[in-house]
PDB file of C-alpha atoms in Angstrom:
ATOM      1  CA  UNK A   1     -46.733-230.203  72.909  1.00  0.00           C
ATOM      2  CA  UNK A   2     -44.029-230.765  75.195  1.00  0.00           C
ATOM      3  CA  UNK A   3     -41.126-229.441  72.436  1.00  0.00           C
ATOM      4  CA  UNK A   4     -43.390-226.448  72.607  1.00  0.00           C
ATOM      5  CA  UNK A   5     -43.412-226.065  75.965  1.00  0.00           C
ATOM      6  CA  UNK A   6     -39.557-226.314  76.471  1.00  0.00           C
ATOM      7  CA  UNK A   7     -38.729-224.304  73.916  1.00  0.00           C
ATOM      8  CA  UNK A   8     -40.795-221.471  75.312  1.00  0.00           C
ATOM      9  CA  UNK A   9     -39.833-221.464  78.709  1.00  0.00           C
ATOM     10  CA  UNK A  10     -36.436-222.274  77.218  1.00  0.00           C
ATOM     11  CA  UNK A  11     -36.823-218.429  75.685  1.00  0.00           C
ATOM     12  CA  UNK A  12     -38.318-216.671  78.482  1.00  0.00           C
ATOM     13  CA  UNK A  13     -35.237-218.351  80.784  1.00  0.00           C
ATOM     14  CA  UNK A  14     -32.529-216.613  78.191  1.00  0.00           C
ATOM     15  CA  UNK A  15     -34.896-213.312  77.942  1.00  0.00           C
ATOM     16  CA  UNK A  16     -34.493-213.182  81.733  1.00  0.00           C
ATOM     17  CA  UNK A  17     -31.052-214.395  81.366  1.00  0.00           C
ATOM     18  CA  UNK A  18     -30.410-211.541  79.091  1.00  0.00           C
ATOM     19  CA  UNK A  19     -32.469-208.931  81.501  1.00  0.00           C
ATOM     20  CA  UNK A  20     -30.702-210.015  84.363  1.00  0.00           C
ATOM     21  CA  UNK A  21     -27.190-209.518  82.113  1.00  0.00           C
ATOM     22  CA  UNK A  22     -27.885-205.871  80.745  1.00  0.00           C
ATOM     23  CA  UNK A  23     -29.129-204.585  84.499  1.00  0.00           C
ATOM     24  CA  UNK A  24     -25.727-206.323  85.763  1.00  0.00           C
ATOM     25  CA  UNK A  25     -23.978-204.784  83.201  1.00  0.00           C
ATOM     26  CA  UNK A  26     -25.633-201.155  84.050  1.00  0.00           C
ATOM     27  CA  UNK A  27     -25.044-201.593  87.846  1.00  0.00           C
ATOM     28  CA  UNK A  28     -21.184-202.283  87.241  1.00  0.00           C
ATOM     29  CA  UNK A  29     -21.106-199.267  85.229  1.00  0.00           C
ATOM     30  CA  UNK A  30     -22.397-197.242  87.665  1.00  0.00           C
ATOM     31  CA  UNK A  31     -20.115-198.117  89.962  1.00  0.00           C
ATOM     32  CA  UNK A  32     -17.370-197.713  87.457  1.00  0.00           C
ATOM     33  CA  UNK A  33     -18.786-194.248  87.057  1.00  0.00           C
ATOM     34  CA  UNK A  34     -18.821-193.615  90.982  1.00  0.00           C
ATOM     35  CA  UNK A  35     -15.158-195.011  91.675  1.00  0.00           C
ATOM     36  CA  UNK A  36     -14.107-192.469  89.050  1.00  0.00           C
ATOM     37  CA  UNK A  37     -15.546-189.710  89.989  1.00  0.00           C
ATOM     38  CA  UNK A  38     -14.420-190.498  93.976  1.00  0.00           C
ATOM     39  CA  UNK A  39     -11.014-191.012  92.224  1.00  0.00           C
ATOM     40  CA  UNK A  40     -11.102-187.568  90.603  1.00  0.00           C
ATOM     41  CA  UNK A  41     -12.300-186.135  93.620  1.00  0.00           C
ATOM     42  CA  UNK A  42      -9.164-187.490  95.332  1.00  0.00           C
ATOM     43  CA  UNK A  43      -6.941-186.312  93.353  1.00  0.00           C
TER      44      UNK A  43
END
């Protein structure tokens, strides 16, 4: 019971984990995206 128990909340803390990862990753690409366009506009 308690194996169980760890090993699911174990799973839903590395599913958020990996959530939390992927919208990280999408927000620094976005910025990426902006500073490159401001860039381009500087130029």
């Amino acid at each position: 019971m308690v194996g169980t128990i760890s090993r699911s909340g174990i799973g839903a803390g590395f599913i958020l984990l990996l959530r939390s990862i992927s919208t990280w990753q999408m927000g620094c690409m976005t910025l990426a995206e902006i500073s490159e366009t401001a860039r381009e506009r500087g130029r």
